Short mmCIF file of C-alpha atoms in Angstrom, two decimals:
data_model
loop_
_atom_site.label_atom_id
_atom_site.label_comp_id
_atom_site.label_asym_id
_atom_site.label_seq_id
_atom_site.Cartn_x
_atom_site.Cartn_y
_atom_site.Cartn_z
CA UNK A 18 -4.04 29.80 1.22
CA UNK A 19 -1.32 32.25 1.97
CA UNK A 20 -0.85 34.87 -0.77
CA UNK A 21 2.68 33.58 -1.61
CA UNK A 22 1.38 30.08 -2.00
CA UNK A 23 -1.47 30.99 -4.40
CA UNK A 24 -0.52 28.99 -7.32
CA UNK A 25 1.61 26.37 -5.48
CA UNK A 26 -0.31 23.37 -7.24
CA UNK A 27 0.17 24.82 -10.66
CA UNK A 28 3.79 23.78 -11.03
CA UNK A 29 3.78 20.02 -9.78
CA UNK A 30 3.42 18.49 -13.16
CA UNK A 31 4.50 19.44 -16.64
CA UNK A 32 2.63 16.88 -18.96
CA UNK A 33 0.48 13.86 -19.05
CA UNK A 34 0.78 11.95 -22.41
CA UNK A 35 0.49 8.54 -24.03
CA UNK A 36 3.58 7.48 -25.85
CA UNK A 37 5.18 4.31 -26.81
CA UNK A 38 2.49 2.16 -25.47
CA UNK A 39 2.79 3.83 -21.97
CA UNK A 40 0.86 6.56 -20.18
CA UNK A 41 3.74 8.75 -18.93
CA UNK A 42 3.34 11.62 -16.25
CA UNK A 43 6.28 14.10 -16.34
CA UNK A 44 6.83 16.20 -13.17
CA UNK A 45 7.96 19.86 -13.28
CA UNK A 46 11.71 18.75 -13.56
CA UNK A 47 10.99 16.46 -16.42
CA UNK A 48 11.13 13.08 -14.47
CA UNK A 49 8.91 10.55 -16.33
CA UNK A 50 6.70 8.18 -14.36
CA UNK A 51 4.50 5.22 -15.11
CA UNK A 52 1.71 4.28 -12.64
CA UNK A 53 0.45 0.73 -11.93
CA UNK A 54 -2.74 -0.17 -10.00
CA UNK A 55 -1.95 -3.52 -8.13
CA UNK A 56 -3.28 -5.62 -5.24
CA UNK A 57 -0.96 -6.63 -2.41
CA UNK A 58 -0.51 -10.37 -2.51
CA UNK A 59 -0.80 -10.92 1.27
CA UNK A 60 -4.39 -11.47 2.65
CA UNK A 61 -5.01 -9.50 5.77
CA UNK A 62 -5.04 -11.61 8.90
CA UNK A 63 -3.51 -14.53 6.87
CA UNK A 64 -0.98 -15.25 9.89
CA UNK A 65 1.51 -16.72 7.45
CA UNK A 66 4.98 -15.22 7.51
CA UNK A 67 6.15 -16.84 4.45
CA UNK A 68 3.96 -14.61 2.37
CA UNK A 69 5.30 -11.47 3.77
CA UNK A 70 8.97 -12.76 3.00
CA UNK A 71 7.83 -13.72 -0.59
CA UNK A 72 6.61 -10.21 -1.26
CA UNK A 73 9.57 -8.63 0.32
CA UNK A 74 11.72 -10.73 -2.24
CA UNK A 75 9.42 -9.25 -4.94
CA UNK A 76 10.11 -5.69 -3.99
CA UNK A 77 13.90 -6.29 -3.55
CA UNK A 78 13.83 -7.87 -7.08
CA UNK A 79 12.10 -4.75 -8.36
CA UNK A 80 14.59 -2.36 -6.76
CA UNK A 81 17.50 -4.20 -8.07
CA UNK A 82 16.04 -4.27 -11.58
CA UNK A 83 15.47 -0.53 -11.51
CA UNK A 84 19.04 0.38 -10.39
CA UNK A 85 20.74 3.76 -10.03
CA UNK A 86 18.79 6.78 -11.08
CA UNK A 87 15.29 5.43 -10.51
CA UNK A 88 12.71 5.82 -7.77
CA UNK A 89 10.07 3.34 -6.51
CA UNK A 90 7.02 4.85 -5.05
CA UNK A 91 4.14 2.89 -3.46
CA UNK A 92 0.90 4.42 -2.11
CA UNK A 93 -1.63 2.40 -0.24
CA UNK A 94 -5.00 4.32 0.27
CA UNK A 95 -7.37 3.35 3.11
CA UNK A 96 -10.65 5.06 2.29
CA UNK A 97 -14.01 4.67 4.20
CA UNK A 98 -16.66 3.29 1.89
CA UNK A 99 -20.39 2.37 2.14
CA UNK A 100 -21.25 -1.06 0.94
CA UNK A 101 -23.64 -1.50 -2.05
CA UNK A 102 -24.20 -4.51 -4.11
CA UNK A 103 -25.93 -4.25 -7.47
CA UNK A 104 -28.90 -6.53 -7.50
CA UNK A 105 -30.35 -7.87 -10.79
CA UNK A 106 -33.98 -7.19 -11.48
CA UNK A 107 -35.03 -10.68 -11.56
CA UNK A 108 -33.40 -11.59 -8.25
CA UNK A 109 -35.32 -13.71 -5.75
CA UNK A 110 -36.86 -12.03 -2.66
CA UNK A 111 -34.18 -13.60 -0.19
CA UNK A 112 -31.35 -12.45 -2.36
CA UNK A 113 -32.65 -8.86 -2.42
CA UNK A 114 -33.43 -8.96 1.24
CA UNK A 115 -29.83 -10.39 2.03
CA UNK A 116 -28.03 -7.53 0.25
CA UNK A 117 -30.39 -4.83 1.48
CA UNK A 118 -29.54 -5.83 5.00
CA UNK A 119 -25.86 -5.03 4.45
CA UNK A 120 -26.46 -1.88 2.16
CA UNK A 121 -24.85 1.22 3.56
CA UNK A 122 -22.59 -0.54 5.98
CA UNK A 123 -19.37 1.16 6.29
CA UNK A 124 -15.99 -0.48 5.67
CA UNK A 125 -12.51 0.40 4.84
CA UNK A 126 -11.27 -0.18 1.27
CA UNK A 127 -7.51 -0.63 0.36
CA UNK A 128 -6.23 0.60 -3.02
CA UNK A 129 -2.65 0.17 -4.01
CA UNK A 130 -0.65 2.02 -6.66
CA UNK A 131 3.08 1.41 -7.71
CA UNK A 132 4.85 4.30 -9.56
CA UNK A 133 8.17 3.99 -11.36
CA UNK A 134 10.12 7.16 -11.77
CA UNK A 135 13.20 8.04 -13.70
CA UNK A 136 15.41 10.69 -12.31
CA UNK A 137 15.88 13.78 -14.79
CA UNK A 138 19.38 15.06 -15.23
CA UNK A 139 20.27 17.75 -12.82
CA UNK A 140 21.54 21.19 -13.51
CA UNK A 141 20.53 21.41 -17.01
CA UNK A 142 17.41 21.83 -19.23
CA UNK A 143 15.41 18.71 -20.05
CA UNK A 144 16.53 17.27 -23.32
CA UNK A 145 15.43 14.33 -25.23
CA UNK A 146 18.02 11.36 -24.79
CA UNK A 147 16.99 8.19 -26.76
CA UNK A 148 19.06 5.88 -24.72
CA UNK A 149 17.54 7.23 -21.47
CA UNK A 150 14.06 6.94 -22.91
CA UNK A 151 14.42 3.46 -24.12
CA UNK A 152 16.01 2.39 -20.82
CA UNK A 153 12.90 3.81 -19.06
CA UNK A 154 10.53 1.84 -21.04
CA UNK A 155 12.57 -1.25 -20.64
CA UNK A 156 12.56 -0.97 -16.94
CA UNK A 157 8.89 -0.36 -16.76
CA UNK A 158 8.34 -3.60 -18.90
CA UNK A 159 10.62 -5.53 -16.67
CA UNK A 160 8.73 -4.54 -13.47
CA UNK A 161 5.61 -5.44 -15.25
CA UNK A 162 7.08 -8.93 -16.13
CA UNK A 163 8.20 -9.42 -12.54
CA UNK A 164 4.74 -8.79 -11.12
CA UNK A 165 3.18 -10.96 -13.85
CA UNK A 166 5.58 -13.88 -13.11
CA UNK A 167 4.89 -13.78 -9.51
CA UNK A 168 1.13 -13.82 -9.97
CA UNK A 169 0.61 -10.34 -8.47
CA UNK A 170 -2.62 -8.78 -9.89
CA UNK A 171 -1.64 -5.41 -11.60
CA UNK A 172 -2.31 -3.29 -14.51
CA UNK A 173 -1.17 0.03 -16.08
CA UNK A 174 -3.40 3.04 -15.64
CA UNK A 175 -4.86 4.66 -18.62
CA UNK A 176 -4.62 8.26 -19.28
CA UNK A 177 -8.17 9.27 -17.78
CA UNK A 178 -7.36 7.08 -14.83
CA UNK A 179 -4.14 8.79 -14.18
CA UNK A 180 -5.68 12.14 -14.39
CA UNK A 181 -8.54 11.18 -12.10
CA UNK A 182 -6.09 9.62 -9.54
CA UNK A 183 -4.02 12.89 -9.40
CA UNK A 184 -7.15 14.94 -8.92
CA UNK A 185 -8.62 12.73 -6.29
CA UNK A 186 -5.14 12.80 -4.43
CA UNK A 187 -5.28 16.50 -4.51
CA UNK A 188 -8.78 16.58 -3.03
CA UNK A 189 -7.72 13.52 -0.75
CA UNK A 190 -11.16 12.09 -1.76
CA UNK A 191 -11.27 8.48 -2.75
CA UNK A 192 -14.92 7.51 -1.98
CA UNK A 193 -16.77 6.12 -4.96
CA UNK A 194 -18.74 8.79 -6.94
CA UNK A 195 -18.23 12.38 -7.84
CA UNK A 196 -15.99 14.71 -5.91
CA UNK A 197 -15.02 18.28 -5.77
CA UNK A 198 -12.11 20.55 -4.59
CA UNK A 199 -11.98 23.72 -2.72
CA UNK A 200 -9.25 26.21 -1.36
CA UNK A 201 -6.30 25.09 0.97
CA UNK A 202 -5.31 27.03 4.09
CA UNK A 203 -1.75 25.88 5.19
CA UNK A 204 -0.41 26.08 8.75
CA UNK A 205 2.55 24.59 10.45
CA UNK A 206 0.22 21.79 12.02
CA UNK A 207 -2.02 20.93 9.11
CA UNK A 208 -3.83 21.91 5.93
CA UNK A 209 -7.46 22.79 5.95
CA UNK A 210 -9.68 22.38 3.04
CA UNK A 211 -13.44 23.00 3.58
CA UNK A 212 -14.70 21.15 6.81
CA UNK A 213 -11.72 18.70 6.81
CA UNK A 214 -8.23 18.66 8.12
CA UNK A 215 -5.23 16.99 6.10
CA UNK A 216 -2.15 16.27 8.20
CA UNK A 217 1.03 14.50 7.31
CA UNK A 218 2.97 12.31 9.90
CA UNK A 219 6.58 11.53 8.57
CA UNK A 220 7.83 8.30 10.27
CA UNK A 221 11.47 9.43 10.20
CA UNK A 222 13.23 12.50 11.78
CA UNK A 223 16.72 12.69 10.34
CA UNK A 224 17.77 14.60 13.41
CA UNK A 225 17.00 11.79 15.85
CA UNK A 226 17.18 8.03 15.68
CA UNK A 227 13.74 6.81 16.61
CA UNK A 228 13.70 3.44 14.67
CA UNK A 229 13.90 -0.09 15.81
CA UNK A 230 17.45 -1.62 15.70
CA UNK A 231 15.99 -4.75 13.84
CA UNK A 232 13.15 -4.76 11.27
CA UNK A 233 11.42 -7.55 9.54
CA UNK A 234 8.86 -7.64 6.71
CA UNK A 235 6.20 -8.48 9.33
CA UNK A 236 5.48 -8.43 13.01
CA UNK A 237 4.16 -10.97 15.43
CA UNK A 238 1.31 -10.49 17.71
CA UNK A 239 -0.02 -12.85 20.34
CA UNK A 240 -3.52 -14.23 20.10
CA UNK A 241 -4.50 -16.60 23.08
CA UNK A 242 -0.83 -17.20 23.71
CA UNK A 243 0.01 -18.12 20.02
CA UNK A 244 2.09 -15.77 17.84
CA UNK A 245 0.69 -14.85 14.50
CA UNK A 246 2.26 -12.59 11.77
CA UNK A 247 0.77 -9.43 10.63
CA UNK A 248 2.01 -6.27 8.71
CA UNK A 249 4.26 -3.95 10.58
CA UNK A 250 1.64 -1.14 9.85
CA UNK A 251 -1.50 -3.19 9.72
CA UNK A 252 -3.18 -0.65 12.12
CA UNK A 253 -3.52 1.72 9.22
CA UNK A 254 -6.67 0.13 8.09
CA UNK A 255 -8.26 0.78 11.52
CA UNK A 256 -7.45 4.49 12.26
CA UNK A 257 -10.41 5.93 14.05
CA UNK A 258 -12.25 9.05 13.02
CA UNK A 259 -10.31 9.14 9.65
CA UNK A 260 -12.25 9.09 6.31
CA UNK A 261 -8.99 8.71 4.22
CA UNK A 262 -5.48 7.54 5.08
CA UNK A 263 -2.63 7.62 2.41
CA UNK A 264 0.65 5.68 3.27
CA UNK A 265 3.17 7.06 0.89
CA UNK A 266 6.47 5.06 0.50
CA UNK A 267 9.30 6.35 -1.62
CA UNK A 268 12.75 4.81 -2.38
CA UNK A 269 15.32 6.64 -4.39
CA UNK A 270 18.24 4.87 -5.60
CA UNK A 271 21.23 7.19 -5.91
CA UNK A 272 24.63 6.49 -7.46
CA UNK A 273 26.24 3.85 -5.27
CA UNK A 274 30.07 4.71 -5.63
CA UNK A 275 29.81 8.18 -4.67
CA UNK A 276 27.75 7.30 -1.61
CA UNK A 277 30.23 4.64 -0.68
CA UNK A 278 33.31 7.16 -0.93
CA UNK A 279 31.22 9.51 1.30
CA UNK A 280 30.56 6.86 3.86
CA UNK A 281 34.24 5.65 4.05
CA UNK A 282 35.43 9.29 4.44
CA UNK A 283 32.81 9.90 7.15
CA UNK A 284 34.05 6.86 8.96
CA UNK A 285 37.66 8.06 8.97
CA UNK A 286 36.56 11.36 10.35
CA UNK A 287 34.65 9.75 13.19
CA UNK A 288 37.72 7.51 13.80
CA UNK A 289 39.98 10.50 14.19
CA UNK A 290 38.10 11.73 17.25
CA UNK A 291 37.81 8.76 19.64
CA UNK A 292 34.96 9.68 21.93
CA UNK A 293 31.97 7.20 22.57
CA UNK A 294 29.53 8.66 20.15
CA UNK A 295 32.07 8.69 17.35
CA UNK A 296 33.08 5.18 18.07
CA UNK A 297 29.31 4.09 17.78
CA UNK A 298 29.00 6.02 14.49
CA UNK A 299 32.11 4.45 13.04
CA UNK A 300 30.92 1.03 14.08
CA UNK A 301 27.60 1.46 12.39
CA UNK A 302 29.17 2.85 9.23
CA UNK A 303 31.67 -0.15 9.14
CA UNK A 304 28.75 -2.68 9.52
CA UNK A 305 26.85 -0.96 6.74
CA UNK A 306 30.01 -1.08 4.47
CA UNK A 307 30.32 -4.80 5.46
CA UNK A 308 26.65 -5.64 4.51
CA UNK A 309 27.03 -3.74 1.09
CA UNK A 310 30.18 -5.76 0.36
CA UNK A 311 28.64 -9.19 1.14
CA UNK A 312 24.91 -8.87 0.29
CA UNK A 313 23.27 -7.49 -2.78
CA UNK A 314 21.68 -4.62 -0.88
CA UNK A 315 21.71 -1.03 -1.99
CA UNK A 316 21.99 2.38 -0.29
CA UNK A 317 18.67 4.37 -0.84
CA UNK A 318 17.14 7.57 0.24
CA UNK A 319 13.72 7.00 1.64
CA UNK A 320 10.65 8.81 2.92
CA UNK A 321 7.53 7.35 4.72
CA UNK A 322 4.50 9.69 5.12
CA UNK A 323 1.18 9.01 6.56
CA UNK A 324 -1.42 11.44 5.31
CA UNK A 325 -4.75 11.54 7.26
CA UNK A 326 -7.92 13.31 6.50
CA UNK A 327 -10.41 14.00 9.30
CA UNK A 328 -12.73 16.33 10.92
CA UNK A 329 -11.02 19.37 12.75
CA UNK A 330 -12.20 18.18 16.16
CA UNK A 331 -10.62 14.61 15.62
CA UNK A 332 -6.99 15.52 15.05
CA UNK A 333 -5.92 14.82 18.58
CA UNK A 334 -7.38 11.41 18.89
CA UNK A 335 -6.08 10.42 15.46
CA UNK A 336 -2.65 11.66 16.38
CA UNK A 337 -2.66 9.88 19.62
CA UNK A 338 -3.81 6.60 18.04
CA UNK A 339 -0.95 6.86 15.40
CA UNK A 340 1.75 7.69 17.91
CA UNK A 341 0.66 4.90 20.20
CA UNK A 342 0.58 2.34 17.55
CA UNK A 343 3.97 3.46 16.06
CA UNK A 344 5.48 3.42 19.47
CA UNK A 345 4.50 -0.15 19.67
CA UNK A 346 6.43 -0.82 16.42
CA UNK A 347 9.49 0.98 17.81
CA UNK A 348 8.98 4.15 15.68
CA UNK A 349 8.69 7.63 16.87
CA UNK A 350 7.02 9.92 14.26
CA UNK A 351 8.77 13.20 13.31
CA UNK A 352 7.53 16.19 15.79
CA UNK A 353 9.17 18.70 13.52
CA UNK A 354 7.03 18.32 10.49
CA UNK A 355 6.12 21.97 10.11
CA UNK A 356 6.26 21.93 6.35
CA UNK A 357 2.84 20.43 5.85
CA UNK A 358 2.12 21.97 2.44
CA UNK A 359 5.56 20.92 1.24
CA UNK A 360 5.08 17.26 2.55
CA UNK A 361 1.61 17.05 0.84
CA UNK A 362 2.92 18.26 -2.57
CA UNK A 363 5.99 15.96 -2.43
CA UNK A 364 3.73 12.99 -1.78
CA UNK A 365 1.83 13.30 -5.06
CA UNK A 366 2.13 10.29 -7.34
CA UNK A 367 5.00 10.64 -9.67
CA UNK A 368 6.66 13.42 -7.62
CA UNK A 369 9.18 11.18 -5.87
CA UNK A 370 12.10 13.45 -6.55
CA UNK A 371 10.37 16.44 -5.11
CA UNK A 372 11.58 15.85 -1.48
CA UNK A 373 14.23 18.07 0.05
CA UNK A 374 17.34 16.00 0.61
CA UNK A 375 18.36 17.95 3.54
CA UNK A 376 15.40 17.24 5.92
CA UNK A 377 13.05 14.93 4.26
CA UNK A 378 15.13 11.98 3.03
CA UNK A 379 16.74 9.20 5.24
CA UNK A 380 19.62 7.16 3.98
CA UNK A 381 19.40 3.55 4.79
CA UNK A 382 19.71 0.02 3.29
CA UNK A 383 17.12 -1.04 0.75
CA UNK A 384 16.20 -4.41 2.57
CA UNK A 385 15.48 -2.51 5.73
CA UNK A 386 13.35 0.06 3.95
CA UNK A 387 11.24 -2.53 2.20
CA UNK A 388 10.40 -3.98 5.50
CA UNK A 389 8.27 -0.99 6.23
CA UNK A 390 6.27 -1.29 2.85
CA UNK A 391 2.71 -2.16 3.45
CA UNK A 392 1.97 -5.78 2.13
CA UNK A 393 -1.60 -6.58 2.75
CA UNK A 394 -4.94 -6.60 0.99
CA UNK A 395 -8.55 -7.16 2.08
CA UNK A 396 -10.43 -10.38 1.13
CA UNK A 397 -12.53 -9.90 -1.97
CA UNK A 398 -15.01 -12.02 -4.03
CA UNK A 399 -13.61 -14.96 -5.97
CA UNK A 400 -14.15 -15.46 -9.60
CA UNK A 401 -16.54 -18.46 -9.57
CA UNK A 402 -19.86 -19.59 -11.26
CA UNK A 403 -20.92 -21.22 -7.97
CA UNK A 404 -21.82 -18.12 -6.14
CA UNK A 405 -22.13 -18.56 -2.31
CA UNK A 406 -21.92 -15.46 -0.10
CA UNK A 407 -20.39 -15.47 3.47
CA UNK A 408 -19.55 -12.46 5.51
CA UNK A 409 -15.87 -11.76 6.18
CA UNK A 410 -14.31 -10.39 9.40
CA UNK A 411 -15.41 -6.84 8.55
CA UNK A 412 -19.15 -8.10 8.40
CA UNK A 413 -19.57 -7.68 4.67
CA UNK A 414 -20.67 -10.36 2.11
CA UNK A 415 -17.98 -11.89 0.01
CA UNK A 416 -18.45 -14.53 -2.84
CA UNK A 417 -16.39 -17.58 -2.27
CA UNK A 418 -16.19 -21.02 -3.92
CA UNK A 419 -17.03 -23.62 -1.24
CA UNK A 420 -15.97 -26.45 -3.48
CA UNK A 421 -12.47 -25.21 -4.03
CA UNK A 422 -12.31 -26.34 -7.69
CA UNK A 423 -15.20 -24.45 -9.48
CA UNK A 424 -13.66 -21.13 -9.40
CA UNK A 425 -10.83 -19.53 -11.52
CA UNK A 426 -8.32 -20.37 -8.98
CA UNK A 427 -8.36 -24.20 -8.44
CA UNK A 428 -7.53 -24.85 -4.72
CA UNK A 429 -8.16 -28.69 -4.82
CA UNK A 430 -9.15 -31.36 -7.31
CA UNK A 431 -11.21 -33.47 -4.88
CA UNK A 432 -13.92 -31.35 -3.27
CA UNK A 433 -15.04 -33.46 -0.16
CA UNK A 434 -16.64 -31.28 2.43
CA UNK A 435 -19.44 -31.21 4.92
CA UNK A 436 -21.95 -28.67 6.36
CA UNK A 437 -22.40 -28.12 10.11
CA UNK A 438 -24.89 -25.89 11.52
CA UNK A 439 -27.78 -25.82 14.21
CA UNK A 440 -31.25 -27.22 13.55
CA UNK A 441 -33.28 -24.97 11.14
CA UNK A 442 -30.35 -23.12 9.81
CA UNK A 443 -30.95 -24.21 6.14
CA UNK A 444 -28.35 -26.96 5.68
CA UNK A 445 -30.46 -28.99 3.38
CA UNK A 446 -31.77 -26.02 1.44
CA UNK A 447 -28.11 -24.89 0.97
CA UNK A 448 -27.00 -28.30 -0.35
CA UNK A 449 -29.88 -28.64 -2.77
CA UNK A 450 -29.23 -25.22 -4.13
CA UNK A 451 -25.50 -25.04 -4.45
CA UNK A 452 -24.31 -28.46 -4.99
CA UNK A 453 -24.17 -30.48 -8.32
CA UNK A 454 -27.00 -33.15 -8.46
CA UNK A 455 -24.34 -35.98 -9.07
CA UNK A 456 -23.03 -35.43 -5.61
CA UNK A 457 -26.26 -34.74 -3.77
CA UNK A 458 -26.68 -38.29 -2.23
CA UNK A 459 -23.25 -38.30 -0.99
CA UNK A 460 -23.51 -34.92 0.50
CA UNK A 461 -26.69 -35.66 2.19
CA UNK A 462 -25.06 -38.85 3.80
CA UNK A 463 -22.16 -36.47 4.91
CA UNK A 464 -24.73 -34.04 6.26
CA UNK A 465 -26.39 -36.77 8.35
CA UNK A 466 -22.99 -37.69 9.85
CA UNK A 467 -22.36 -34.00 10.45
CA UNK A 468 -25.58 -33.88 12.40
CA UNK A 469 -24.70 -36.86 14.59
CA UNK A 470 -21.15 -35.21 15.11
CA UNK A 471 -22.96 -32.24 16.41
#
């Protein structure tokens, strides 16, 4: 690392303490943050656009609840892992052989964190204000209630978990097990740590308008001529040659009245010089003002940053992949991201107010910003005593409830189903082992009908 940046990581945070029932992380300016671990409610490849719209409403509700002086930061971490399943000592031979077959298979794991940050007063020393402190804890509790009411799995991180999360982010190492850190060498193109390269790709360049004119919470792709809904940035789970990808999403909610007066004055200045570019700028500002007057949207400062960790010789293919996929979404990433060390530090969890407002933040509407938030999660094992393992689309075993009514989530109250498969595939064995005895005769009859149907 350069000599002038020798202790650049020492002044990011001021304190981490557990107080008033919350684990609060303070940045260098005194802004408190509370971190939630959560699971995105939309299953990957679910193809249901309504689920994306529902999560969009939840995020909009959280932004409206926080209000001015708060920031919402969301980090989705895509990390390459190796599959391993703990096998009991008394497990049968077929069970041990089944999981041994998949042991060590690589897959991408998605972890999601939601951070609530309160902006510290500017231009003065940080002082204890009981009203602001109570308001902060009240807003955190309201966000917790919103997530609980909508059935989104989440929990507040404990003090050791927050400390580990920050250190893992600094090392950009989220693989299971122990990790270590080494020195950083910063350049205009990337950061180098050990035998890895860490590079940031900001999605927005404030000097150029390279965003689509219309954005939605999801995008449609065609499969065999039929449109299906997927996340706008679903390709982040498939970045080649990358061992870890962090999608950092930040929304700052500034004072609305000051911004409205500023926009109104800017519209008047553009109207005083009637040339084509000024007319377009004035029309855009007037459209935004109309939306703010009619809808419950807010003006927010945003930053979207994709942080990728890969080998030094894989930077070019990773960059080409991201640029190609973002171009398909109508987004051209910033080509002037020469402040790689600054972008990496500002993307730390709880450091949402560290971005430079002159060249890192983009002013837009909250509804449009939330459309670019990542909303998907990968299929996981269901909580059920009737353990039946099938492989998902990644080729990994997941435990599902084939009845739909024995697990913790009741999907049906009438479990009528049948089993179809080629001869010798173990249909009868499966039915005898997995189905209750009182349904055995009926299921055998259904199985015979299934064979005739086949």
